[in-house]
Coordinates of C-alpha atoms in Angstrom, one line a residue:
X1 CA 150.2 238.2 -143.9
X2 CA 150.0 238.4 -140.4
X3 CA 148.4 242.0 -141.0
X4 CA 145.2 240.2 -142.9
X5 CA 144.5 237.7 -140.6
X6 CA 145.0 238.9 -137.5
X7 CA 142.5 241.7 -137.1
X8 CA 140.3 239.3 -138.8
X9 CA 140.1 237.2 -135.8
X10 CA 139.9 239.9 -133.7
X11 CA 137.0 241.1 -135.3
X12 CA 134.8 237.8 -135.3
X13 CA 135.5 237.3 -131.6
X14 CA 134.1 240.8 -131.0
X15 CA 131.0 240.4 -133.0
X16 CA 129.9 237.1 -131.5
X17 CA 127.0 238.2 -129.5
X18 CA 127.3 235.3 -126.5
X19 CA 126.9 238.4 -123.6
X20 CA 123.2 239.2 -125.5
X21 CA 122.2 235.5 -125.5
X22 CA 123.0 235.7 -121.6
X23 CA 121.5 239.1 -121.1
X24 CA 118.2 237.5 -122.6
X25 CA 118.2 234.7 -120.7
X26 CA 118.8 236.4 -117.0
X27 CA 116.0 239.2 -118.5
X28 CA 113.9 235.8 -119.0
X29 CA 114.1 234.1 -115.5
X30 CA 113.5 237.8 -114.1
X31 CA 110.0 238.4 -116.3
X32 CA 108.9 234.6 -115.6
X33 CA 109.1 235.5 -111.9
X34 CA 107.1 239.0 -112.7
X35 CA 104.8 237.2 -114.7
X36 CA 104.3 234.5 -111.7
X37 CA 103.9 237.1 -109.2
X38 CA 101.4 238.6 -111.2
X39 CA 99.1 235.8 -111.6
X40 CA 99.1 235.1 -107.6
X41 CA 98.3 238.8 -107.0
X42 CA 95.5 238.1 -109.5
X43 CA 94.4 234.9 -107.8
X44 CA 94.5 237.0 -104.3
X45 CA 92.4 239.6 -105.4
X46 CA 88.4 238.4 -104.1
X47 CA 86.4 242.4 -104.1
X48 CA 88.6 244.3 -106.6
X49 CA 87.4 243.1 -110.2
X50 CA 89.3 245.3 -112.6
X51 CA 92.3 244.9 -110.8
X52 CA 92.1 241.1 -111.1
X53 CA 91.1 241.0 -114.5
X54 CA 93.8 243.3 -115.1
X55 CA 96.1 241.3 -113.5
X56 CA 95.3 238.2 -115.1
X57 CA 95.7 239.3 -118.7
X58 CA 99.0 241.2 -117.6
X59 CA 100.4 238.2 -116.4
X60 CA 98.9 235.8 -119.5
X61 CA 100.5 238.8 -121.9
X62 CA 104.0 239.2 -120.1
X63 CA 104.3 234.7 -120.1
X64 CA 103.8 235.0 -123.7
X65 CA 107.0 237.6 -124.0
X66 CA 108.9 234.9 -122.0
X67 CA 107.9 232.4 -124.8
X68 CA 109.0 234.7 -127.6
X69 CA 112.2 235.4 -125.7
X70 CA 112.6 231.3 -125.8
X71 CA 111.9 231.4 -129.2
X72 CA 114.4 234.1 -129.9
X73 CA 117.7 233.0 -127.8
X74 CA 117.0 229.4 -129.2
X75 CA 117.3 231.0 -132.8
X76 CA 120.4 232.9 -131.5
X77 CA 122.2 229.8 -130.2
X78 CA 121.1 227.8 -133.4
X79 CA 121.7 229.7 -136.1
X80 CA 124.0 233.2 -135.1
X81 CA 126.3 231.7 -132.9
X82 CA 126.5 228.8 -134.8
X83 CA 127.1 230.3 -138.1
X84 CA 129.8 232.5 -136.4
X85 CA 131.8 229.7 -135.1
X86 CA 131.8 227.8 -138.2
X87 CA 132.4 231.1 -140.2
X88 CA 135.6 231.5 -138.0
X89 CA 136.7 227.9 -138.2
X90 CA 136.6 228.4 -142.1
X91 CA 138.5 231.6 -141.9
X92 CA 141.3 229.8 -139.8
X93 CA 141.3 227.1 -142.3
X94 CA 141.8 229.2 -145.1
X95 CA 144.5 231.7 -143.2
X96 CA 146.2 228.1 -142.3
X97 CA 146.3 227.6 -146.1
X98 CA 147.5 230.9 -147.3
X99 CA 150.2 231.1 -144.6
X100 CA 151.5 228.2 -145.9
X101 CA 151.3 229.3 -149.9
X102 CA 152.8 232.2 -148.9
X103 CA 155.8 230.6 -146.9
X104 CA 156.6 228.9 -150.1
X105 CA 156.4 232.0 -152.0
X106 CA 159.1 233.3 -149.9
X107 CA 161.2 230.7 -149.9
X108 CA 160.7 230.3 -153.6
X109 CA 162.1 234.3 -153.6
X110 CA 164.9 233.6 -151.4
X111 CA 166.3 231.0 -153.7
X112 CA 166.0 233.3 -156.3
X113 CA 164.3 231.0 -159.0
X114 CA 163.3 232.6 -162.2
X115 CA 161.8 235.9 -162.6
X116 CA 158.7 234.4 -164.6
X117 CA 157.8 231.9 -162.1
X118 CA 158.2 234.1 -159.0
X119 CA 156.0 236.7 -160.7
X120 CA 153.5 233.7 -161.6
X121 CA 153.7 232.2 -157.8
X122 CA 152.6 236.4 -156.8
X123 CA 149.9 236.5 -159.3
X124 CA 148.3 233.6 -157.7
X125 CA 149.1 234.6 -154.6
X126 CA 147.9 237.7 -154.8
X127 CA 144.2 236.0 -156.4
X128 CA 144.1 233.6 -153.3
X129 CA 144.4 236.7 -151.0
X130 CA 141.4 238.5 -153.0
X131 CA 139.3 235.2 -153.1
X132 CA 140.3 234.8 -149.1
X133 CA 139.1 238.6 -148.4
X134 CA 135.9 238.2 -150.7
X135 CA 134.8 234.9 -148.8
X136 CA 135.4 236.6 -145.3
X137 CA 133.7 240.1 -145.7
X138 CA 130.6 238.1 -147.9
X139 CA 130.1 235.3 -144.9
X140 CA 131.1 237.8 -142.0
X141 CA 128.1 240.6 -143.4
X142 CA 125.8 237.5 -143.9
X143 CA 126.1 236.4 -140.2
X144 CA 125.7 239.7 -138.8
X145 CA 122.5 240.6 -141.2
X146 CA 120.7 237.5 -140.0
X147 CA 121.6 238.5 -136.4
X148 CA 120.4 241.8 -136.8
X149 CA 117.1 241.2 -138.5
X150 CA 116.5 238.3 -135.6
X151 CA 117.1 241.3 -132.7
X152 CA 114.9 243.5 -134.9
X153 CA 111.7 241.1 -135.3
X154 CA 112.3 240.0 -131.4
X155 CA 111.8 243.3 -130.4
X156 CA 109.1 244.7 -132.4
X157 CA 107.1 241.7 -130.9
X158 CA 108.1 242.2 -127.9
X159 CA 107.0 246.2 -127.8
X160 CA 103.7 244.9 -129.5
X161 CA 103.1 242.4 -126.2
X162 CA 104.7 245.3 -123.8
X163 CA 102.2 247.9 -125.2
X164 CA 99.2 245.3 -124.7
X165 CA 100.7 244.6 -120.6
X166 CA 100.3 248.3 -120.8
X167 CA 97.0 248.9 -122.2
X168 CA 95.4 245.4 -120.1
X169 CA 97.2 247.7 -116.5
X170 CA 95.3 251.1 -117.8
X171 CA 91.7 249.3 -117.3
X172 CA 92.1 249.1 -113.8
X173 CA 89.6 251.5 -111.8
X174 CA 91.5 251.6 -108.9
X175 CA 88.2 254.0 -107.4
X176 CA 85.5 251.5 -108.4
X177 CA 88.0 248.5 -106.5
X178 CA 88.1 250.0 -103.5
X179 CA 84.5 251.2 -103.2
X180 CA 83.9 247.3 -103.4
X181 CA 86.2 246.4 -101.1
X182 CA 85.0 249.2 -98.5
X183 CA 81.5 247.5 -99.2
X184 CA 82.7 244.1 -98.3
X185 CA 83.9 245.7 -95.3
X186 CA 80.5 247.4 -94.8
X187 CA 81.9 250.7 -94.0
X188 CA 80.1 254.1 -94.2
X189 CA 81.8 256.3 -96.7
X190 CA 83.0 259.9 -95.3
X191 CA 82.0 262.9 -97.5
X192 CA 85.6 263.1 -98.7
X193 CA 85.5 259.2 -100.2
X194 CA 82.1 259.5 -101.6
X195 CA 82.7 262.9 -103.5
X196 CA 85.9 261.4 -104.9
X197 CA 83.9 258.6 -106.0
X198 CA 81.3 260.5 -107.7
X199 CA 83.8 262.7 -109.5
X200 CA 85.1 259.3 -110.5
X201 CA 82.1 258.1 -111.5
X202 CA 81.4 261.3 -113.6
X203 CA 84.4 261.4 -115.3
X204 CA 84.0 257.6 -116.8
X205 CA 80.6 259.0 -117.8
X206 CA 82.3 261.5 -119.8
X207 CA 85.1 259.4 -121.3
X208 CA 82.3 256.5 -122.3

């Protein structure tokens, strides 16, 4: 019986994604700081219009990512970890009951009970083992499938939002924004700067 119960407890302990929850919480804190920094940078932009707009959009998107991450962590705590803990408690309770039955069966054999009675107890104990193993495997599979599904849903949504943030940052027109900043300083354009700006405008016109 020890060989049946011990691996299960060890396996359940290893599958509890507590470290994943802590890792997600740390990422959430870091990303919130990044979103706040982007928002502050956007507010400080005065002449770089496309930079200001892109940073504002990216900050909003990253903040949305963290809202979804919060929801994901809460789901992890309220459902996955709770269900795994409950599964572990149920398993230990069933394990204790089976140990008692096994002990009674062993004592019966030691006393050399009637052959028919011993065989009946053995059959009953075997059926209990089979039922226990069925519940164990089915329950563990259900909990872990829910965990993996939750992770997939979160990562798909995060990928979508991060893609939107990338697209927002790609709209920054650094050459045009720098030119606007130069004008605010009332500085004349040098030859190299003018040539670069003209090429940039030609390239933008071609793309449009």
